PDB file of C-alpha atoms in Angstrom:
ATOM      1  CA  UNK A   1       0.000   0.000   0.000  1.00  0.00           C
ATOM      2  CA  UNK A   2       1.296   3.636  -0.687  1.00  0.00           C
ATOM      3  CA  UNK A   3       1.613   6.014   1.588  1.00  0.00           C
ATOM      4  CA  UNK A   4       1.046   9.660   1.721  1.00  0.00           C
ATOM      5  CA  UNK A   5       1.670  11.888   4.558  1.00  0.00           C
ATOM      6  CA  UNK A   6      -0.741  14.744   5.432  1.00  0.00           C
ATOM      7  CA  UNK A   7       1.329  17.942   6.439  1.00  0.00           C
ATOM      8  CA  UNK A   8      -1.270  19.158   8.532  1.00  0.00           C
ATOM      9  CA  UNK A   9       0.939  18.226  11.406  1.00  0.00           C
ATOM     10  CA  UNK A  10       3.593  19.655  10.687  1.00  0.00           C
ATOM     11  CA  UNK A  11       5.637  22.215  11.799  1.00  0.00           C
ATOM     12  CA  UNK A  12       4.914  24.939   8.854  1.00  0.00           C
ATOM     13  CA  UNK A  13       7.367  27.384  10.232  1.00  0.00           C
ATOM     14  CA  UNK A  14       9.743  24.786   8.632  1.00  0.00           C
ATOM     15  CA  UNK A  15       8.036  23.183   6.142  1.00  0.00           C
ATOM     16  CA  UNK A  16      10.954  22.704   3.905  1.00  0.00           C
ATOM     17  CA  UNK A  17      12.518  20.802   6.856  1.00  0.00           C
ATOM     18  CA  UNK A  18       9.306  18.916   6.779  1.00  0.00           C
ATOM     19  CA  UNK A  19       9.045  17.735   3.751  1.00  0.00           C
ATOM     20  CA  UNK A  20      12.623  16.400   3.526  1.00  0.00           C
ATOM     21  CA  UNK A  21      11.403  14.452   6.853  1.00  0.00           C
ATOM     22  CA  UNK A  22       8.710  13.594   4.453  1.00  0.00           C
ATOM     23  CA  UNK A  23      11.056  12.369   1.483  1.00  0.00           C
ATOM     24  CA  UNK A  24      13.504  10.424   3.914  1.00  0.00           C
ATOM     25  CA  UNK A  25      10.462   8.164   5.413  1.00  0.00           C
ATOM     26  CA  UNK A  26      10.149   6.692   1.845  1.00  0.00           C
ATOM     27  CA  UNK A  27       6.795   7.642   1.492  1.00  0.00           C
ATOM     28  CA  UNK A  28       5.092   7.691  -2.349  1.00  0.00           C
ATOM     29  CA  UNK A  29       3.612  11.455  -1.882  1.00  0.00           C
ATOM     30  CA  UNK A  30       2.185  14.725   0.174  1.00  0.00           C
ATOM     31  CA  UNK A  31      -0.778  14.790   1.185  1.00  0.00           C
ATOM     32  CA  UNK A  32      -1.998  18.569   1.431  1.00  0.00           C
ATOM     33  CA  UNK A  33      -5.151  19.649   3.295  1.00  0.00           C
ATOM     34  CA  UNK A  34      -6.979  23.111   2.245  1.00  0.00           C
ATOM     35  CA  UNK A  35      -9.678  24.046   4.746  1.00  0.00           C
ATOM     36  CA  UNK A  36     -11.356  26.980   4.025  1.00  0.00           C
ATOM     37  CA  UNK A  37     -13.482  27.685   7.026  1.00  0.00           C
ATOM     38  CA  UNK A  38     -17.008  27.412   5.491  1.00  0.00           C
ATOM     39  CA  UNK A  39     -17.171  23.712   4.126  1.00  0.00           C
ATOM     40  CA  UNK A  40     -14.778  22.792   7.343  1.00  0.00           C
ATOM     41  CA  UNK A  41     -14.580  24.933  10.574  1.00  0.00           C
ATOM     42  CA  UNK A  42     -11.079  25.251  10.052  1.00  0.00           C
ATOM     43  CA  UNK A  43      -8.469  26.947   8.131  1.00  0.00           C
ATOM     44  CA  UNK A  44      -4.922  25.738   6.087  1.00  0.00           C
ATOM     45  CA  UNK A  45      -3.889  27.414   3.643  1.00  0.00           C
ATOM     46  CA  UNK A  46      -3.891  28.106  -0.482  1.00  0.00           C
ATOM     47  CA  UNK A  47      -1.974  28.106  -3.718  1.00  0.00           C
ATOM     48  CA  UNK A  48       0.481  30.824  -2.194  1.00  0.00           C
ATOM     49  CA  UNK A  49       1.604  28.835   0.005  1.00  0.00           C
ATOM     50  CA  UNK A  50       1.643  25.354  -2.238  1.00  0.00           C
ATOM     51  CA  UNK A  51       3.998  27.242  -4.710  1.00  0.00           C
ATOM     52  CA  UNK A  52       5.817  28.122  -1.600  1.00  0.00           C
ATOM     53  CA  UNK A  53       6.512  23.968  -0.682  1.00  0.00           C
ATOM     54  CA  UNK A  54       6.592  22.779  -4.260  1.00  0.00           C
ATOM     55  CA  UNK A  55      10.381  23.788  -5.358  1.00  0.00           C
ATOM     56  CA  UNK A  56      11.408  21.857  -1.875  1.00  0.00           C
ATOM     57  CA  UNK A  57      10.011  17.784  -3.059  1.00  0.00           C
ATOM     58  CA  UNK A  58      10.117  15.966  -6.181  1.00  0.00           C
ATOM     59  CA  UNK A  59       6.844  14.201  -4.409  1.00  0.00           C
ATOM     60  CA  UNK A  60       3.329  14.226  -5.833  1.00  0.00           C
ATOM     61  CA  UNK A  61       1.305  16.853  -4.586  1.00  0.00           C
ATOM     62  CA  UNK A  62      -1.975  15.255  -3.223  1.00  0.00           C
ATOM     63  CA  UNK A  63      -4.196  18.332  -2.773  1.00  0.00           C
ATOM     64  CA  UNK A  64      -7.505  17.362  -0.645  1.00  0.00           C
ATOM     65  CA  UNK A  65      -9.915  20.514  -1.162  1.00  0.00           C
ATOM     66  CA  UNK A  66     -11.937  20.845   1.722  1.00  0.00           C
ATOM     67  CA  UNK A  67     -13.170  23.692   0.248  1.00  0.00           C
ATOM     68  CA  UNK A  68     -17.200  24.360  -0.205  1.00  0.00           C
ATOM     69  CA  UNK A  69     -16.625  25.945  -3.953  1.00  0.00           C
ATOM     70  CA  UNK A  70     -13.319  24.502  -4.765  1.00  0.00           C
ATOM     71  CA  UNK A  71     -14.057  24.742  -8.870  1.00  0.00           C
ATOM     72  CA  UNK A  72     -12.741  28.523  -7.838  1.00  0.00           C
ATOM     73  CA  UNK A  73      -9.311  27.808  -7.576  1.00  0.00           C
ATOM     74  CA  UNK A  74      -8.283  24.998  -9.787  1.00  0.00           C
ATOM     75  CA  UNK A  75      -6.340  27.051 -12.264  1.00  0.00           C
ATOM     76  CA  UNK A  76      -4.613  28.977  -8.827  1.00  0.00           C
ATOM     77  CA  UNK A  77      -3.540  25.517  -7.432  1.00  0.00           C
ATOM     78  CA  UNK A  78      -3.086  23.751 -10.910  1.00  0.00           C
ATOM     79  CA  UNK A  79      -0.534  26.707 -11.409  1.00  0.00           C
ATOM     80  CA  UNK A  80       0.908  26.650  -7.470  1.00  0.00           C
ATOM     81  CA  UNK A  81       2.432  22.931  -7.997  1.00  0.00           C
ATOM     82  CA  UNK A  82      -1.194  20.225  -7.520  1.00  0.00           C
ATOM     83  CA  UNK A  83      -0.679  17.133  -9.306  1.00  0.00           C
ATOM     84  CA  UNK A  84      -3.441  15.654  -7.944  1.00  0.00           C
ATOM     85  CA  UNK A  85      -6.481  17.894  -6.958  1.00  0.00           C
ATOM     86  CA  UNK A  86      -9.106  16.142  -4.622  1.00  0.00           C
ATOM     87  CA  UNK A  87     -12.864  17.460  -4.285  1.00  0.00           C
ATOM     88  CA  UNK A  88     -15.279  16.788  -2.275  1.00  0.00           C
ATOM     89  CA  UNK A  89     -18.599  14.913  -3.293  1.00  0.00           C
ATOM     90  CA  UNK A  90     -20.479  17.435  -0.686  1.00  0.00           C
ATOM     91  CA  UNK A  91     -19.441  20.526  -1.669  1.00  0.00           C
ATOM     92  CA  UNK A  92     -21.122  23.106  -3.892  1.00  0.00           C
ATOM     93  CA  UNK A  93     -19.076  22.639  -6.584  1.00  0.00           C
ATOM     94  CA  UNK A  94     -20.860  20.748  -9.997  1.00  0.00           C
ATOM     95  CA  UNK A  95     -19.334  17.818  -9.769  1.00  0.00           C
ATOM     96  CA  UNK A  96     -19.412  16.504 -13.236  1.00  0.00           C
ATOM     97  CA  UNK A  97     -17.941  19.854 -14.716  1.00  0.00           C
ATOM     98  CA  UNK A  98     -14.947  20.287 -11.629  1.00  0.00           C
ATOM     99  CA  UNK A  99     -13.657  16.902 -12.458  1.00  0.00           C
ATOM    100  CA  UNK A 100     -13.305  17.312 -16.100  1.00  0.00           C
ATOM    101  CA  UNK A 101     -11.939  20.553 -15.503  1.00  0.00           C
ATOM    102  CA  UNK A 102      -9.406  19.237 -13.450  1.00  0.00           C
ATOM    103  CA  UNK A 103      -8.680  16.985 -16.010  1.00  0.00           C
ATOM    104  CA  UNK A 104      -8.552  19.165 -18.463  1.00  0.00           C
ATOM    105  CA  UNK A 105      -5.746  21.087 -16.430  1.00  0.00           C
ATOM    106  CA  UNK A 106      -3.398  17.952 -16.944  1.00  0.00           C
ATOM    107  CA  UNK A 107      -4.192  16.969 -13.393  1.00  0.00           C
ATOM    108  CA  UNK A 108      -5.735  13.894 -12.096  1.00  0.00           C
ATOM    109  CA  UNK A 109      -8.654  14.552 -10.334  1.00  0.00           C
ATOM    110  CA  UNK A 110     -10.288  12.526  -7.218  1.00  0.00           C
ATOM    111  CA  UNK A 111     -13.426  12.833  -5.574  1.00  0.00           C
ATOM    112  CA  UNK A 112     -13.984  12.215  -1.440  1.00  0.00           C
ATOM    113  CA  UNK A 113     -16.880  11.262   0.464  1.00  0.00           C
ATOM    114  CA  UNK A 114     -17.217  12.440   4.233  1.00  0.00           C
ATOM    115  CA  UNK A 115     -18.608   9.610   6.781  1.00  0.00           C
ATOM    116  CA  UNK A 116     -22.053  10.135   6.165  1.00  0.00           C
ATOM    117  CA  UNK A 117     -22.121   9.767   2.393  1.00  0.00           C
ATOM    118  CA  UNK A 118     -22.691   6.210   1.099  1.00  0.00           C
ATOM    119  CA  UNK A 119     -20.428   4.271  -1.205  1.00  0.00           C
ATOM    120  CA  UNK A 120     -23.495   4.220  -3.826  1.00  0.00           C
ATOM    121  CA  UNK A 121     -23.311   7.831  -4.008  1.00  0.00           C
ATOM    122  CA  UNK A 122     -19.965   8.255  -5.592  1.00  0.00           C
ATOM    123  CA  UNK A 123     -20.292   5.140  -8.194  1.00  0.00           C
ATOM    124  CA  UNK A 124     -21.592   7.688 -10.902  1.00  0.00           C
ATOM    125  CA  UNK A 125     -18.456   9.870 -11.267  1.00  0.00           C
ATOM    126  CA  UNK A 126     -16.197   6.348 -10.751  1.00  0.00           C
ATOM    127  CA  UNK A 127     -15.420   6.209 -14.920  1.00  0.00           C
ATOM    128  CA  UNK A 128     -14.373  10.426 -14.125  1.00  0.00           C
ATOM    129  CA  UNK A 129     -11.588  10.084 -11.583  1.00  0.00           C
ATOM    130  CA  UNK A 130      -8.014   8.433 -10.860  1.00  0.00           C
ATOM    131  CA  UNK A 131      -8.549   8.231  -6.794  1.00  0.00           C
ATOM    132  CA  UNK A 132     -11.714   7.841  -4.438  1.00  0.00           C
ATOM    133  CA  UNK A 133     -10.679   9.119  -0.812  1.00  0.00           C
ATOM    134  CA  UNK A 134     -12.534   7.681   1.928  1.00  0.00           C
ATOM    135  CA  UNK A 135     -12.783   9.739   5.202  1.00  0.00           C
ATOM    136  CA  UNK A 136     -12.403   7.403   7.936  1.00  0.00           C
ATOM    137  CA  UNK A 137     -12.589  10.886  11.032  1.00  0.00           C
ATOM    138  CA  UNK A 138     -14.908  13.933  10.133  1.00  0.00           C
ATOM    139  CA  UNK A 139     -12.450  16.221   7.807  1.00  0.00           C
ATOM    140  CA  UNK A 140     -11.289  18.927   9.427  1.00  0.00           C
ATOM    141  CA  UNK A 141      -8.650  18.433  12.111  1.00  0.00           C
ATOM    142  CA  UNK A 142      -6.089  15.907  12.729  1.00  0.00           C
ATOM    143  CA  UNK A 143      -5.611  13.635  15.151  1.00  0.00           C
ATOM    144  CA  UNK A 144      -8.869  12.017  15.607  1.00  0.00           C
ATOM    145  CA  UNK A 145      -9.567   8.299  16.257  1.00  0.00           C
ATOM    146  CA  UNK A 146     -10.125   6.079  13.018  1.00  0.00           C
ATOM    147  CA  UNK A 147     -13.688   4.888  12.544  1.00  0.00           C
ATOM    148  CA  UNK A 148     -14.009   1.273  11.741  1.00  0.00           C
ATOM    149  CA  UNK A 149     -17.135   1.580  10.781  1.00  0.00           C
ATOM    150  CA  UNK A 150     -16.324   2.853   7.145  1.00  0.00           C
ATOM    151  CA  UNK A 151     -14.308  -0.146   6.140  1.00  0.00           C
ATOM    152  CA  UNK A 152     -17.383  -1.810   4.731  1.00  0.00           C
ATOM    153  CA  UNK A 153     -17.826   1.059   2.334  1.00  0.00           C
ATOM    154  CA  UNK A 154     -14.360   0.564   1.439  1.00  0.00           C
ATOM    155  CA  UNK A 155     -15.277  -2.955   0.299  1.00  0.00           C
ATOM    156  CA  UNK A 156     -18.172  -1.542  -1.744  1.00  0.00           C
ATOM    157  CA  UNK A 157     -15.662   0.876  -3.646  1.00  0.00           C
ATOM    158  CA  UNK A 158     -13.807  -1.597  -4.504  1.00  0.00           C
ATOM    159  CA  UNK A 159     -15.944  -4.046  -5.339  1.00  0.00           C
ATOM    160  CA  UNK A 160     -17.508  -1.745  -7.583  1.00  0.00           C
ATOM    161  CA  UNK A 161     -14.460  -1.043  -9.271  1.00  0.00           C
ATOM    162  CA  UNK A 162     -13.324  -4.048  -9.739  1.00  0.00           C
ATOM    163  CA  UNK A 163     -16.373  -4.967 -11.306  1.00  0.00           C
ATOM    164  CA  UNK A 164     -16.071  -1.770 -13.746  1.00  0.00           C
ATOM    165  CA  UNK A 165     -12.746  -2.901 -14.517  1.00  0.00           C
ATOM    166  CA  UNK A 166     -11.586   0.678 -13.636  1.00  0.00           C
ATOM    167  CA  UNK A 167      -7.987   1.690 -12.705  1.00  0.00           C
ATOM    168  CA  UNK A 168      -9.421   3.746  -9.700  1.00  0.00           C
ATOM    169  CA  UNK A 169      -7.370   4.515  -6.531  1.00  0.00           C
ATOM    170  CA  UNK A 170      -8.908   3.787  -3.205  1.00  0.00           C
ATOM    171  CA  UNK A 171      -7.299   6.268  -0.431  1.00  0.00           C
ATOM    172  CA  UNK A 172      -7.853   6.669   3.085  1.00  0.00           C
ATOM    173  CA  UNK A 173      -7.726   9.151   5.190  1.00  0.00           C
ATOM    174  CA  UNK A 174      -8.617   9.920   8.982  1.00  0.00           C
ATOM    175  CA  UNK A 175      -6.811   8.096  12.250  1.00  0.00           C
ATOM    176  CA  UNK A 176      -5.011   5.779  10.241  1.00  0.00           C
ATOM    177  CA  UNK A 177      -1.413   4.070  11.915  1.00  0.00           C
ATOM    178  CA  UNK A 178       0.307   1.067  11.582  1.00  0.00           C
ATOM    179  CA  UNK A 179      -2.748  -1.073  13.115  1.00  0.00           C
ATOM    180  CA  UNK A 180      -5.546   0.547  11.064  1.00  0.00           C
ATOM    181  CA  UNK A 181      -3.984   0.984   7.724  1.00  0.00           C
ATOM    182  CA  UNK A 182      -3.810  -3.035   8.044  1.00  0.00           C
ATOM    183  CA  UNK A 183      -7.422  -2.859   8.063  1.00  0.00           C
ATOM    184  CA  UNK A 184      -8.137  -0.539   5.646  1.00  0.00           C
ATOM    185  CA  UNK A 185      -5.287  -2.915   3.296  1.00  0.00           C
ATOM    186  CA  UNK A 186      -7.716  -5.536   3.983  1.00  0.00           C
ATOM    187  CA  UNK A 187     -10.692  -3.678   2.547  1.00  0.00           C
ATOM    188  CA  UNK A 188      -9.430  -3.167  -0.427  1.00  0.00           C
ATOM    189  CA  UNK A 189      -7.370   0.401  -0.080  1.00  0.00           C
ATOM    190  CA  UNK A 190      -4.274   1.607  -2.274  1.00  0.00           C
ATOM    191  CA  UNK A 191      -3.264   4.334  -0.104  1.00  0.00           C
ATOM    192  CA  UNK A 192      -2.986   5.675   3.338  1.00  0.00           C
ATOM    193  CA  UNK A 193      -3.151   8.863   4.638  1.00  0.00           C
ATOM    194  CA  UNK A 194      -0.618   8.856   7.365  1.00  0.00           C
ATOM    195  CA  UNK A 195      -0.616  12.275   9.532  1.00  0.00           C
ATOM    196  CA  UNK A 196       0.048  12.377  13.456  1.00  0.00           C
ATOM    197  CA  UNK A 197       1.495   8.525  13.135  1.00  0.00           C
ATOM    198  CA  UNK A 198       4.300   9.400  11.133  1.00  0.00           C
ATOM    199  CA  UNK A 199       5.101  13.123  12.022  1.00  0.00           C
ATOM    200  CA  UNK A 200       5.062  11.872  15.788  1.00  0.00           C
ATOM    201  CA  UNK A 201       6.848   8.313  14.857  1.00  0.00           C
ATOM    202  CA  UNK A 202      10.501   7.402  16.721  1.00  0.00           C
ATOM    203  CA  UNK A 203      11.407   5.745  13.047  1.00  0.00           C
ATOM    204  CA  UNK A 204       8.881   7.187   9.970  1.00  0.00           C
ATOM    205  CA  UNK A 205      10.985   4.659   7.691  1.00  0.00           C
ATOM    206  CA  UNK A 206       9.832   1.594   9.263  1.00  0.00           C
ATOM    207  CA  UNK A 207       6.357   2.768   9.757  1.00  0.00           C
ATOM    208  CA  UNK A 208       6.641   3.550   6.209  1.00  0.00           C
ATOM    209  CA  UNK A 209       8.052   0.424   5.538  1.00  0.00           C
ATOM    210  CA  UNK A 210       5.204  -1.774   7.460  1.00  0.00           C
ATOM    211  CA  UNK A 211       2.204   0.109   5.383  1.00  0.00           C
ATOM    212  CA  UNK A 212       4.310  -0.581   1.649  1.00  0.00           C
ATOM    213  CA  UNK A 213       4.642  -4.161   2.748  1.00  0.00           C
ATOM    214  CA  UNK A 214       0.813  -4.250   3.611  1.00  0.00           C
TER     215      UNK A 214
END
């Protein structure tokens, strides 16, 4: 399974140092939260500030807009450094249109579903995206405690994809460590979203190591 860290617990008075912690774990990319305060009641940051990290990591840029009209700023992040730009299914964005525009950008566009949304609900943009991110904590804040409940809409994904045939990503994000991202493995995940596990870690490289071996 891949792994890619979420910044959000880092220390962004030194984010260059932090992504080099980043690089040296091994892990496959960055995983970059943008909260804008009205779709979450928190705040990140924006392109600015992406353009800012991007010279300092050859990584993939994983951008998860937590944003409530996030078909605003494509073109600001496609240009800041995004290679991957992640909306949400709730948001007030059209769906349909933000995901082919993202596409159209030359970036690979993904779709996530909070806790409360169903499996079902994302099936009709599956054939439109590289990535499906399941929240596994209510997005917003890090730290929280995984909830095992969503691993059977993890199955459904990717059961549904499979049965497509569709090269579709399954990602997870939300309380997952070295003991959950076995169980999200086992539901049929690609990638983990590793945040407070791996920034607060004694070795990142070995937890790193355990998840890629999953």
């Amino acid at each position: 399974m891949k792994v890619s860290p979420s910044i959000l617990t880092c220390d962004f008075a030194h984010a260059a140092d932090e992504l080099c912690y980043v690089e040296n774990s091994g892990a496959d990319m960055v995983h970059l939260d943008v909260m804008d305060g009205v779709f979450v009641p928190n705040l990140s940051f924006g392109p600015p500030v992406l353009a800012c990290m991007r010279p300092h990591t050859g990584l993939c840029f994983d951008v998860h807009l937590m944003m409530q009209y996030p078909d605003r700023l494509l073109e600001d992040f496609a240009k800041a450094g995004a290679d991957s730009i992640n909306i949400h299914l709730e948001s007030s964005a059209p769906i349909a249109k933000t995901l082919t525009r993202i596409r159209e950008l030359g970036k690979k566009p993904a779709i996530t579903i909070k806790p409360k949304t169903t499996a079902e609900e994302v099936f009709p943009y599956l054939d439109m995206v590289d990535m499906v991110l399941v929240m596994t904590v209510e997005p917003g804040f890090g730290g929280q405690s995984f909830m095992a409940d969503m691993l059977p809409k993890i199955a459904a994904l990717r059961a549904e994809i499979n049965r497509r045939g569709l090269n579709v990503e399954i990602q997870v994000d939300g309380g997952v460590n070295e003991n959950t991202a076995k169980l999200v493995a086992e539901a049929g995940a690609d990638i983990a979203v590793i945040g407070s596990a791996l920034f607060n870690s004694p070795d990142p490289k070995a937890l790193v190591d355990k998840v890629h071996a999953l």
